[in-house]
mmCIF file with all atom_site columns, C-alpha atoms in Angstrom:
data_model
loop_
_atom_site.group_PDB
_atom_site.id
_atom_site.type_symbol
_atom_site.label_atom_id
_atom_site.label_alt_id
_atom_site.label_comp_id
_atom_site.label_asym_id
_atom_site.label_entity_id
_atom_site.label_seq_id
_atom_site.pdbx_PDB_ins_code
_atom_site.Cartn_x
_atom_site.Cartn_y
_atom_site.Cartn_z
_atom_site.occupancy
_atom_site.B_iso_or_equiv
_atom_site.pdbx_formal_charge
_atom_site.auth_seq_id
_atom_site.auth_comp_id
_atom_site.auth_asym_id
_atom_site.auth_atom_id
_atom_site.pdbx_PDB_model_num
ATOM 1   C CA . UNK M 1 1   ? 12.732  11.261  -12.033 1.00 71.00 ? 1   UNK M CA 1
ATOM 2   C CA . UNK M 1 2   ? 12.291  8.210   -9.126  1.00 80.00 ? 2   UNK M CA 1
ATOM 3   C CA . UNK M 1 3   ? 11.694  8.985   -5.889  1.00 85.00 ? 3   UNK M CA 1
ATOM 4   C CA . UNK M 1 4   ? 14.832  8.230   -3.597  1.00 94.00 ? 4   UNK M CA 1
ATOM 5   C CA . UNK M 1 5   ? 12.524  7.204   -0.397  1.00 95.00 ? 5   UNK M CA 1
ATOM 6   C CA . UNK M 1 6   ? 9.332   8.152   0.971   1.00 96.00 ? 6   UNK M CA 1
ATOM 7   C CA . UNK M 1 7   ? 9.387   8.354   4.908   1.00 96.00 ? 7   UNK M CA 1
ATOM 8   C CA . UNK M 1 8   ? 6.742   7.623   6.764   1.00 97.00 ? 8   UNK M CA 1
ATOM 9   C CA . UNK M 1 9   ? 5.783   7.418   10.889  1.00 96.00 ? 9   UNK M CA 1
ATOM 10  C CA . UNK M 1 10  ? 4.940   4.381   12.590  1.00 97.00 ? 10  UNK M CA 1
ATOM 11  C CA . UNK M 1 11  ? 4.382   3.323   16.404  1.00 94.00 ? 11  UNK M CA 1
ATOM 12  C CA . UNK M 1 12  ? 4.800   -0.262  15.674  1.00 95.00 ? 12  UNK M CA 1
ATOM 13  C CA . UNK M 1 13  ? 8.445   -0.563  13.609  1.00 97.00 ? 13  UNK M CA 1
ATOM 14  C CA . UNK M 1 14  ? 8.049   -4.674  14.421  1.00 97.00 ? 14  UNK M CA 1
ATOM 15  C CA . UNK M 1 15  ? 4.807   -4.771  12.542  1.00 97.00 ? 15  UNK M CA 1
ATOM 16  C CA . UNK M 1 16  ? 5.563   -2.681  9.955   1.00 98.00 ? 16  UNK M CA 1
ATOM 17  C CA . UNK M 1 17  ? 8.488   -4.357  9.310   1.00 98.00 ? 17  UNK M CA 1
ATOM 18  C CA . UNK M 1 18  ? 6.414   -7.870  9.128   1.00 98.00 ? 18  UNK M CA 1
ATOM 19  C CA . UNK M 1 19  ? 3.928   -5.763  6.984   1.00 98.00 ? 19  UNK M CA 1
ATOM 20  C CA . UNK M 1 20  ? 6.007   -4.754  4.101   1.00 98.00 ? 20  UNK M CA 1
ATOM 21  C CA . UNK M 1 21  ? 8.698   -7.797  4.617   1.00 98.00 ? 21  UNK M CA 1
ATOM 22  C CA . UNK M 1 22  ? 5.984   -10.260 4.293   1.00 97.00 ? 22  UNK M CA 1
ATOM 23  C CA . UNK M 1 23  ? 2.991   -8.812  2.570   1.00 98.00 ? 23  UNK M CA 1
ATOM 24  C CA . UNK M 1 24  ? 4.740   -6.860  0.329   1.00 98.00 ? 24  UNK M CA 1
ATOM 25  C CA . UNK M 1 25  ? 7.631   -8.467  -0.194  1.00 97.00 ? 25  UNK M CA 1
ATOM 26  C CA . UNK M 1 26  ? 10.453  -5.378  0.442   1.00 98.00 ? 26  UNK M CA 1
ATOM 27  C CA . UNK M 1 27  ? 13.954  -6.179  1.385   1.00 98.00 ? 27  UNK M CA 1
ATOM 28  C CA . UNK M 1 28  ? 15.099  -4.571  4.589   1.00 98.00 ? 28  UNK M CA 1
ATOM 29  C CA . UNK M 1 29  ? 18.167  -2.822  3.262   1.00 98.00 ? 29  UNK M CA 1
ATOM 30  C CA . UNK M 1 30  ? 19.421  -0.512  6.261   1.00 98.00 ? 30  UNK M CA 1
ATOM 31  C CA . UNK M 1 31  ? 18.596  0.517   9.599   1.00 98.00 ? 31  UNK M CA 1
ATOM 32  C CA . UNK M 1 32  ? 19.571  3.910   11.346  1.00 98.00 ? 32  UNK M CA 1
ATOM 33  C CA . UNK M 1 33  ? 19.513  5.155   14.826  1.00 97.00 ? 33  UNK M CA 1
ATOM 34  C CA . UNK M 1 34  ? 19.347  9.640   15.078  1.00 96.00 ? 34  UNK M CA 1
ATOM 35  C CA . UNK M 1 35  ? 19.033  12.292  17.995  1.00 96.00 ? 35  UNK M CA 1
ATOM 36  C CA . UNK M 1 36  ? 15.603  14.242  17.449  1.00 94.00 ? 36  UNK M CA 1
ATOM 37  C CA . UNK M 1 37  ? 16.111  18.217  17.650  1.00 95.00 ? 37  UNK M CA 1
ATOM 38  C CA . UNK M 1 38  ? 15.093  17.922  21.326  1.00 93.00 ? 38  UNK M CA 1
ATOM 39  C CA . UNK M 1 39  ? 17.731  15.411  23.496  1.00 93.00 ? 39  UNK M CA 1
ATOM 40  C CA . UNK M 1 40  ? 17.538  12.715  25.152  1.00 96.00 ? 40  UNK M CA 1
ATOM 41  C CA . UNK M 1 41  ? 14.969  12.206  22.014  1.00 95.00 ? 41  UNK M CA 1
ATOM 42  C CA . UNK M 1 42  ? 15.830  10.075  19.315  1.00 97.00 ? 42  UNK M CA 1
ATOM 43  C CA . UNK M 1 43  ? 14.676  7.552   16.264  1.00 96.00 ? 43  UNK M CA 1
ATOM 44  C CA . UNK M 1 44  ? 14.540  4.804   14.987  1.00 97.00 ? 44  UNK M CA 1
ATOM 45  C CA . UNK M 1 45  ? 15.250  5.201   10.992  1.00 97.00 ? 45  UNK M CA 1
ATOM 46  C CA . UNK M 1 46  ? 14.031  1.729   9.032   1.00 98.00 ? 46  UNK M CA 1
ATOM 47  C CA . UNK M 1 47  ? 14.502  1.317   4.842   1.00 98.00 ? 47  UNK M CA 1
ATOM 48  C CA . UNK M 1 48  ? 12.620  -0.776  2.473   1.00 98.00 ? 48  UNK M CA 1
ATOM 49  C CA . UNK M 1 49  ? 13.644  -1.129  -1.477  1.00 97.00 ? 49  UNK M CA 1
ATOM 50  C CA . UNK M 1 50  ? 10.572  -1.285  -3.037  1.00 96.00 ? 50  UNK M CA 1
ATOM 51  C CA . UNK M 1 51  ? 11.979  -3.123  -6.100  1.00 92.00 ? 51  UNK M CA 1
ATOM 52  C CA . UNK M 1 52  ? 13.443  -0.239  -8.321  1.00 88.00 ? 52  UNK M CA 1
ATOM 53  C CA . UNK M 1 53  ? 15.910  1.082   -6.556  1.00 87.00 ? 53  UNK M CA 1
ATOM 54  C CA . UNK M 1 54  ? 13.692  3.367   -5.200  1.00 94.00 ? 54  UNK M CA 1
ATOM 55  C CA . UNK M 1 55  ? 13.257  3.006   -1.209  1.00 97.00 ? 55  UNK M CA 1
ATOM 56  C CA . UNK M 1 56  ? 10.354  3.466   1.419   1.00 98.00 ? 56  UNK M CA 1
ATOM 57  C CA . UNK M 1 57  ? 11.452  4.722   5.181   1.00 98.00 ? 57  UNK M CA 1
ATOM 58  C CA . UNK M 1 58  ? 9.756   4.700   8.528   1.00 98.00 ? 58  UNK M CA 1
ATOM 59  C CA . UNK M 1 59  ? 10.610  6.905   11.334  1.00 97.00 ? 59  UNK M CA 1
ATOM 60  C CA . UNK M 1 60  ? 10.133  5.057   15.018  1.00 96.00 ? 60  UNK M CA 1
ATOM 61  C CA . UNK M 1 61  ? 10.585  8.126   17.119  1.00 95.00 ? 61  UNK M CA 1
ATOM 62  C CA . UNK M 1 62  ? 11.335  8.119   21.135  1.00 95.00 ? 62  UNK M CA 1
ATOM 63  C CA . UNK M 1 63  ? 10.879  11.111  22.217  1.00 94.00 ? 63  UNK M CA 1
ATOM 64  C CA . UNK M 1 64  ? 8.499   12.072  25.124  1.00 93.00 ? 64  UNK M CA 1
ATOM 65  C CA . UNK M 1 65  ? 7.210   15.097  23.245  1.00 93.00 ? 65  UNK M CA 1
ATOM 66  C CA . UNK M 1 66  ? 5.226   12.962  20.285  1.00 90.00 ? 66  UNK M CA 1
ATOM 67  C CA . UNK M 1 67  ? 3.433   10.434  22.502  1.00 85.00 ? 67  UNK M CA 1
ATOM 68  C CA . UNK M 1 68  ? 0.401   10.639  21.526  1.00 87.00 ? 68  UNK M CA 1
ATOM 69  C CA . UNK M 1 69  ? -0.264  10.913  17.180  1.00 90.00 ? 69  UNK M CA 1
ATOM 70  C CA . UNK M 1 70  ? -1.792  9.223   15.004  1.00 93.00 ? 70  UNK M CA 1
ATOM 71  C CA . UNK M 1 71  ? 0.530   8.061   12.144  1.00 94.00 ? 71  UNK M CA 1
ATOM 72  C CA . UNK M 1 72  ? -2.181  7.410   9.639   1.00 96.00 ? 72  UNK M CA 1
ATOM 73  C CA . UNK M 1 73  ? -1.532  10.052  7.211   1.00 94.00 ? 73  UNK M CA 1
ATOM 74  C CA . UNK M 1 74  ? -5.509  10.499  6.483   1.00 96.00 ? 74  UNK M CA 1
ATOM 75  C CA . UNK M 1 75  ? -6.845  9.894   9.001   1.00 94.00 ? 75  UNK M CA 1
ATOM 76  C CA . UNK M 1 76  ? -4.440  12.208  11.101  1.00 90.00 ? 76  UNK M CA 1
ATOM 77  C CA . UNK M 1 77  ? -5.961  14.817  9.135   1.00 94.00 ? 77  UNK M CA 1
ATOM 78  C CA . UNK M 1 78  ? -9.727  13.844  9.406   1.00 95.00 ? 78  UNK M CA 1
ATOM 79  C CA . UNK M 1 79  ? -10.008 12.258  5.695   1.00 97.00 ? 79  UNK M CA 1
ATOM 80  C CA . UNK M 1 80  ? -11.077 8.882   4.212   1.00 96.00 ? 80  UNK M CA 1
ATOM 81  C CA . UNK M 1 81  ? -8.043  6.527   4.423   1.00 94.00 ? 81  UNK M CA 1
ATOM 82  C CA . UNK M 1 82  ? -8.076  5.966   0.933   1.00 94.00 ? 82  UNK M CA 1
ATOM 83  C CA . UNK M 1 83  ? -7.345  9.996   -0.033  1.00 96.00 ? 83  UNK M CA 1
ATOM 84  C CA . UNK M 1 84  ? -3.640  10.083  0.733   1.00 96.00 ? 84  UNK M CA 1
ATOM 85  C CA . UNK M 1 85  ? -1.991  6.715   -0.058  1.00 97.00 ? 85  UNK M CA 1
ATOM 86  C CA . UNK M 1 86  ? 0.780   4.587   -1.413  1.00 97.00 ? 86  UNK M CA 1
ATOM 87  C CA . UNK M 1 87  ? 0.328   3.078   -5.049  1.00 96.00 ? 87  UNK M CA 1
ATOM 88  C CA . UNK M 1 88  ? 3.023   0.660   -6.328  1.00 96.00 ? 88  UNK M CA 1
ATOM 89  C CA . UNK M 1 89  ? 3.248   -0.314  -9.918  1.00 95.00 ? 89  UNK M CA 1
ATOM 90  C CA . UNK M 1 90  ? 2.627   -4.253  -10.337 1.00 96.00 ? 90  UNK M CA 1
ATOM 91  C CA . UNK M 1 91  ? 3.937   -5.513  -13.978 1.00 95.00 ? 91  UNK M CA 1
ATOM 92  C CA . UNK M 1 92  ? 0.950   -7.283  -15.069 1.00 96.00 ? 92  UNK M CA 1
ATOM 93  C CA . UNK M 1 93  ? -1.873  -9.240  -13.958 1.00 95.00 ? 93  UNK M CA 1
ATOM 94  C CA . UNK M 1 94  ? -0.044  -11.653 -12.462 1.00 97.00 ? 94  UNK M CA 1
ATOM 95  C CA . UNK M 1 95  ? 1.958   -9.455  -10.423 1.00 97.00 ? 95  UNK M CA 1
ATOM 96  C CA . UNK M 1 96  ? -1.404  -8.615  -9.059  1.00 97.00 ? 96  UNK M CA 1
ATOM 97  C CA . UNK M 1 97  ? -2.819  -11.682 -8.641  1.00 97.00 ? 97  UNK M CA 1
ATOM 98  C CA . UNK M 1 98  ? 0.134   -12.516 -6.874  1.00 97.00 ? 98  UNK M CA 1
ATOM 99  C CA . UNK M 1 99  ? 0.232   -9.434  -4.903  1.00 98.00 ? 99  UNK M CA 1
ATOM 100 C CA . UNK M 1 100 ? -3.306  -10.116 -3.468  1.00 98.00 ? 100 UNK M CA 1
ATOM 101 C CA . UNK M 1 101 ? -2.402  -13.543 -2.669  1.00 97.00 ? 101 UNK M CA 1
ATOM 102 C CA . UNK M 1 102 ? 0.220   -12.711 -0.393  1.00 97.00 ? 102 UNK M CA 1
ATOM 103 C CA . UNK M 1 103 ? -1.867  -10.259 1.431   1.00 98.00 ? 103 UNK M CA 1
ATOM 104 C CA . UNK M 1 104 ? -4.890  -12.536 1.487   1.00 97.00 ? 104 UNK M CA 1
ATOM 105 C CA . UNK M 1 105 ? -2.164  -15.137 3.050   1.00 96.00 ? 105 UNK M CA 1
ATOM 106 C CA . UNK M 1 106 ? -0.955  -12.830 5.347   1.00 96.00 ? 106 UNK M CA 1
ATOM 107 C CA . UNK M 1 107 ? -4.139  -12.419 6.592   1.00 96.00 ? 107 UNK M CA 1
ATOM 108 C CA . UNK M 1 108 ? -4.501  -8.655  5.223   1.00 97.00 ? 108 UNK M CA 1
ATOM 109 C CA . UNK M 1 109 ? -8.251  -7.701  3.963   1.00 98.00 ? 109 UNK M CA 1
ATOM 110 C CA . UNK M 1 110 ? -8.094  -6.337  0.551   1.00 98.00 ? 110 UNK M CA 1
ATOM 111 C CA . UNK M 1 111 ? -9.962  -4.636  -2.372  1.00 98.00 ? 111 UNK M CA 1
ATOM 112 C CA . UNK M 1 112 ? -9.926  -4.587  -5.833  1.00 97.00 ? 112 UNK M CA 1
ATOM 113 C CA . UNK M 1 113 ? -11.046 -2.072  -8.527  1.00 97.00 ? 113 UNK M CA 1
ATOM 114 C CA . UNK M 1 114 ? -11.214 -1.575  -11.773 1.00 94.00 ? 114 UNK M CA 1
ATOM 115 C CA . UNK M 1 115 ? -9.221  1.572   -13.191 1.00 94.00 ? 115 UNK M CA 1
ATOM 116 C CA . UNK M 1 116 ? -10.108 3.685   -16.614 1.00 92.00 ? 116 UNK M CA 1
ATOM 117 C CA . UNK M 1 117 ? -6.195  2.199   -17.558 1.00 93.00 ? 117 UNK M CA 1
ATOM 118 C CA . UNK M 1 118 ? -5.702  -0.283  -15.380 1.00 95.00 ? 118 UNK M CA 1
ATOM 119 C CA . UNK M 1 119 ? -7.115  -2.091  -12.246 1.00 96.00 ? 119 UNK M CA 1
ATOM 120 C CA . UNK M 1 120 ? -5.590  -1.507  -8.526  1.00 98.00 ? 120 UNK M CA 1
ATOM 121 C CA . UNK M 1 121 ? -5.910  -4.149  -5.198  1.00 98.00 ? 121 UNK M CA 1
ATOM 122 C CA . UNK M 1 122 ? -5.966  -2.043  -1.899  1.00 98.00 ? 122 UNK M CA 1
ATOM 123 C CA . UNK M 1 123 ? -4.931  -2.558  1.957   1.00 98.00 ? 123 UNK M CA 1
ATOM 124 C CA . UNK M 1 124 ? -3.888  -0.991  4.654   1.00 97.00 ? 124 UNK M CA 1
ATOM 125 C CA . UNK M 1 125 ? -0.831  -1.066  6.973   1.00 98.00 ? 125 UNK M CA 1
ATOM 126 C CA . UNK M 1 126 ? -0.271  -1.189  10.219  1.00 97.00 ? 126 UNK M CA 1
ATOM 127 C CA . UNK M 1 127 ? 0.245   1.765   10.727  1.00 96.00 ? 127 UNK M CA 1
ATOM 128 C CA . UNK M 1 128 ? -3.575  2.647   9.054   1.00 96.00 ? 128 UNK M CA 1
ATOM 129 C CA . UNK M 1 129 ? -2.302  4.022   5.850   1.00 97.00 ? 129 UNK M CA 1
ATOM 130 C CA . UNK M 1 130 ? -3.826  2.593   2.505   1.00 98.00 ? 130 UNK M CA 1
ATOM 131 C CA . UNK M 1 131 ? -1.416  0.666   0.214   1.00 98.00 ? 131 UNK M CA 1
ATOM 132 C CA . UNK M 1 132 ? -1.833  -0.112  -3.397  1.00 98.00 ? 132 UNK M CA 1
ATOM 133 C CA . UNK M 1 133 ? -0.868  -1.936  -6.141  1.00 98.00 ? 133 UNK M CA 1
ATOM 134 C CA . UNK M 1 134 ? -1.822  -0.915  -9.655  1.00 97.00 ? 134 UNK M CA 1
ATOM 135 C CA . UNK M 1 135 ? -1.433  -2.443  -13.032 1.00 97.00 ? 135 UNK M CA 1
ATOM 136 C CA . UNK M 1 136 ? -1.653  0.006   -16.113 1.00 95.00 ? 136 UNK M CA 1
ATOM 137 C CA . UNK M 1 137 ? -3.217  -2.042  -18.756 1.00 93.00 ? 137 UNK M CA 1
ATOM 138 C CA . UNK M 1 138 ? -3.534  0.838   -21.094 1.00 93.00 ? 138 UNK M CA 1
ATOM 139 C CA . UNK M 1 139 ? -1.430  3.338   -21.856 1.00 93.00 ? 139 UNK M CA 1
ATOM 140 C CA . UNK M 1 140 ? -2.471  7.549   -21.236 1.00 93.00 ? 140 UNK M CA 1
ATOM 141 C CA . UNK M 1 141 ? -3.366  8.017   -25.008 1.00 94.00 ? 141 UNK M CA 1
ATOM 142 C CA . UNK M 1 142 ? -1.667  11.053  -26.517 1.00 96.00 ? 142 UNK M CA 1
ATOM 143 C CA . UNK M 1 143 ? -5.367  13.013  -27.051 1.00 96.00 ? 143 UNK M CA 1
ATOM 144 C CA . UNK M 1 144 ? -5.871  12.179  -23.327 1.00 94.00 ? 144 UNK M CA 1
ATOM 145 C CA . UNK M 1 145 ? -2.487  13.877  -22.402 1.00 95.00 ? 145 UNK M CA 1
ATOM 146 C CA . UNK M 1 146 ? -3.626  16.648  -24.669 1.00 95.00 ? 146 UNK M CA 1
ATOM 147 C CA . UNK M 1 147 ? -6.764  17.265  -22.764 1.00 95.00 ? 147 UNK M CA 1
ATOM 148 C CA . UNK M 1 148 ? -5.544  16.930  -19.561 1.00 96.00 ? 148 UNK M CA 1
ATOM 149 C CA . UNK M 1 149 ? -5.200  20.206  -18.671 1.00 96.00 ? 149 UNK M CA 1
ATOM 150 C CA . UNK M 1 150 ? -8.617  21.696  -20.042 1.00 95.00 ? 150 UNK M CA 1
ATOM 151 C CA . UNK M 1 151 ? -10.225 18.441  -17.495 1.00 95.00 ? 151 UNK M CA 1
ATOM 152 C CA . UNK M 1 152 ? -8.037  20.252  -14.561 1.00 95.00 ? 152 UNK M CA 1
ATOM 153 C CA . UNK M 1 153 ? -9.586  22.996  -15.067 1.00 96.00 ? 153 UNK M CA 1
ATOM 154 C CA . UNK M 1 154 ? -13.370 22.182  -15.924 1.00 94.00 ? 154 UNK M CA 1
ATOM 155 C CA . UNK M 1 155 ? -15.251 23.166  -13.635 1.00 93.00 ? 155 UNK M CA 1
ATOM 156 C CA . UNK M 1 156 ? -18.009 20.798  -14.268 1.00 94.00 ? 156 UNK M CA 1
ATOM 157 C CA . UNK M 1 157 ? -15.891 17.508  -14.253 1.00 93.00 ? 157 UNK M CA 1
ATOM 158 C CA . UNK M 1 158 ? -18.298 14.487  -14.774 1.00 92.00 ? 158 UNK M CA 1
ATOM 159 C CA . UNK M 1 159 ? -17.795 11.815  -12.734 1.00 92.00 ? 159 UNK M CA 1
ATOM 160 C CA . UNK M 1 160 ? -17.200 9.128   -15.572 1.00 91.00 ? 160 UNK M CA 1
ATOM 161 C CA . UNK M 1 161 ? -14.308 7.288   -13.551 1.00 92.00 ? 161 UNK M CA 1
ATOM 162 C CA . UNK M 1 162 ? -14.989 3.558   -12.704 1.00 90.00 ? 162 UNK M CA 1
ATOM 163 C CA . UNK M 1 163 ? -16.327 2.654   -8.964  1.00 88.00 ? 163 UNK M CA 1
ATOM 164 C CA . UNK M 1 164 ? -16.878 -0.971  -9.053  1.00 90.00 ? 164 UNK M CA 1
ATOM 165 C CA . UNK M 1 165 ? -15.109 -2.779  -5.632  1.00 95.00 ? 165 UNK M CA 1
ATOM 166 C CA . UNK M 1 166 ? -14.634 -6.445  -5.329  1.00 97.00 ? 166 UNK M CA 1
ATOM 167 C CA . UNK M 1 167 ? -13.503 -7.119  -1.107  1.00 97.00 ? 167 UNK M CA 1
ATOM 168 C CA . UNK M 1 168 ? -11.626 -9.846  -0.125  1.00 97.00 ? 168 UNK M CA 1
ATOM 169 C CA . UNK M 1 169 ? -11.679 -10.996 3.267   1.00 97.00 ? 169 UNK M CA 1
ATOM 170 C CA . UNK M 1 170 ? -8.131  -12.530 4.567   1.00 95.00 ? 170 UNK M CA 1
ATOM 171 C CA . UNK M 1 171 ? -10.545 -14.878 7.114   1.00 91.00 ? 171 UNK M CA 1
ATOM 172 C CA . UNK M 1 172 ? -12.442 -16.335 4.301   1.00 88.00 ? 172 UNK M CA 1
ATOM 173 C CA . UNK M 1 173 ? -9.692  -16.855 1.873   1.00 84.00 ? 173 UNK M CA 1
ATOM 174 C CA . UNK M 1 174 ? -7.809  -18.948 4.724   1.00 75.00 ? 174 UNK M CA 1
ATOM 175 C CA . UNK M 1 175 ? -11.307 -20.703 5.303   1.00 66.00 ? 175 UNK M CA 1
ATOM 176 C CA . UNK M 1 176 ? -11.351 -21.628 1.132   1.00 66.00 ? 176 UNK M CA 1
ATOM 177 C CA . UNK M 1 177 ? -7.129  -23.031 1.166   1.00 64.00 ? 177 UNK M CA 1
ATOM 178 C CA . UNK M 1 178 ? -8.318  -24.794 4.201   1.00 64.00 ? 178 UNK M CA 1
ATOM 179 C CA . UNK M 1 179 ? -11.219 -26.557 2.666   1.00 57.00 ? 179 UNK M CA 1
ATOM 180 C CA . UNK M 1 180 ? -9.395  -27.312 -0.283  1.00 55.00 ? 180 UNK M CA 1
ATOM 181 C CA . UNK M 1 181 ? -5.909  -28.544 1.817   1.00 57.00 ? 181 UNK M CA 1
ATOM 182 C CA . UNK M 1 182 ? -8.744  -31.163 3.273   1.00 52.00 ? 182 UNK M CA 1
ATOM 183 C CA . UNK M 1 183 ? -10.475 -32.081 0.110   1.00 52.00 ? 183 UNK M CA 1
ATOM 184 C CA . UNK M 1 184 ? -9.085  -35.577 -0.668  1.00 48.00 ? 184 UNK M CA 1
ATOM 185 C CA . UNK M 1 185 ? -7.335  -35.362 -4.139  1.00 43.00 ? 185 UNK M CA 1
ATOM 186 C CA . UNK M 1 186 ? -9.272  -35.713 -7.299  1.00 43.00 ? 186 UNK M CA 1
ATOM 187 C CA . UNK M 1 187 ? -9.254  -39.093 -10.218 1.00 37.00 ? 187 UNK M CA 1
ATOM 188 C CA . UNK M 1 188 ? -9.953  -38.247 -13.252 1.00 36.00 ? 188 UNK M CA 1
#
């Protein structure tokens, strides 16, 4: 079953709105004003499709009693940025190449890593939350399905997932298209 919407807090609707307009490439499809559960309080409600149907919401909330929170989901709870996150399925390689692109252009920093089924390129968002795309390249085999449950429970679990990061600064990949925008063109 799809999700219908994830919702999500941010302090900076404007920038997460440029964020995953422009990096990411989700329509705005509706906007929504509410009262909180405490008046004169209210929100901001702001929807993105992500591209199936399915739809990612942020909550802009004015009300005097949140003033002060941090709307990074791990981080609000003392964890790595990367344990709670957002992973979004990209087609193919290409999707993903293209994907990093527009965040490199958009002048997000990025990462890439190599998966046991696929490979992933990771960011964050304005609102310090890490965002992912991922590309399965090969399917969950039917003996790893099998086995799943005997690995959730293992006590000893060996660490035998990839590691390997590749970064990507958005700085130096607009220092590279602006070397090659000034390059005169090439005879062959």
């Amino acid at each position: 079953m799809a999700f219908n919407h994830v919702a999500l807090a941010t302090r900076d609707l404007p920038g997460t709105h440029r964020f995953y307009t422009e990096a990411m490439g989700f329509p705005l499809v509706h906007v929504e004003g509410a009262a909180t559960d405490a008046p004169p309080g209210w929100l901001r409600h702001a929807f993105y499709d992500t591209g199936d149907g399915s739809l990612l919401a942020f909550m802009e909330l004015h009300d005097e009693r949140f003033a002060d929170f941090d709307v990074a989901i791990s981080r609000g709870l003392g964890l790595p940025t990367w344990v709670n996150h957002l992973a979004f399925d990209a087609a193919d390689d290409g999707a993903l190449d293209d994907a990093l692109e527009r965040w490199l252009t958009c002048g997000h920093d990025a990462v890439r890593m190599e998966h046991t089924h696929g490979r992933s390129i990771y960011t964050e968002d304005p609102n310090g939350n890490t965002i992912e795309w991922s590309c399965i390249t090969t399917p969950f085999s039917p003996e790893e399905r099998a086995c799943a449950l005997a690995r959730l429970r293992q006590p000893d679990l060996p660490c035998d997932a990839p590691t390997d990061l590749e970064f990507f600064t958005a700085g130096a990949h607009e220092s590279a298209r602006d070397r090659r925008r000034s390059r005169p063109p090439r005879c062959h």
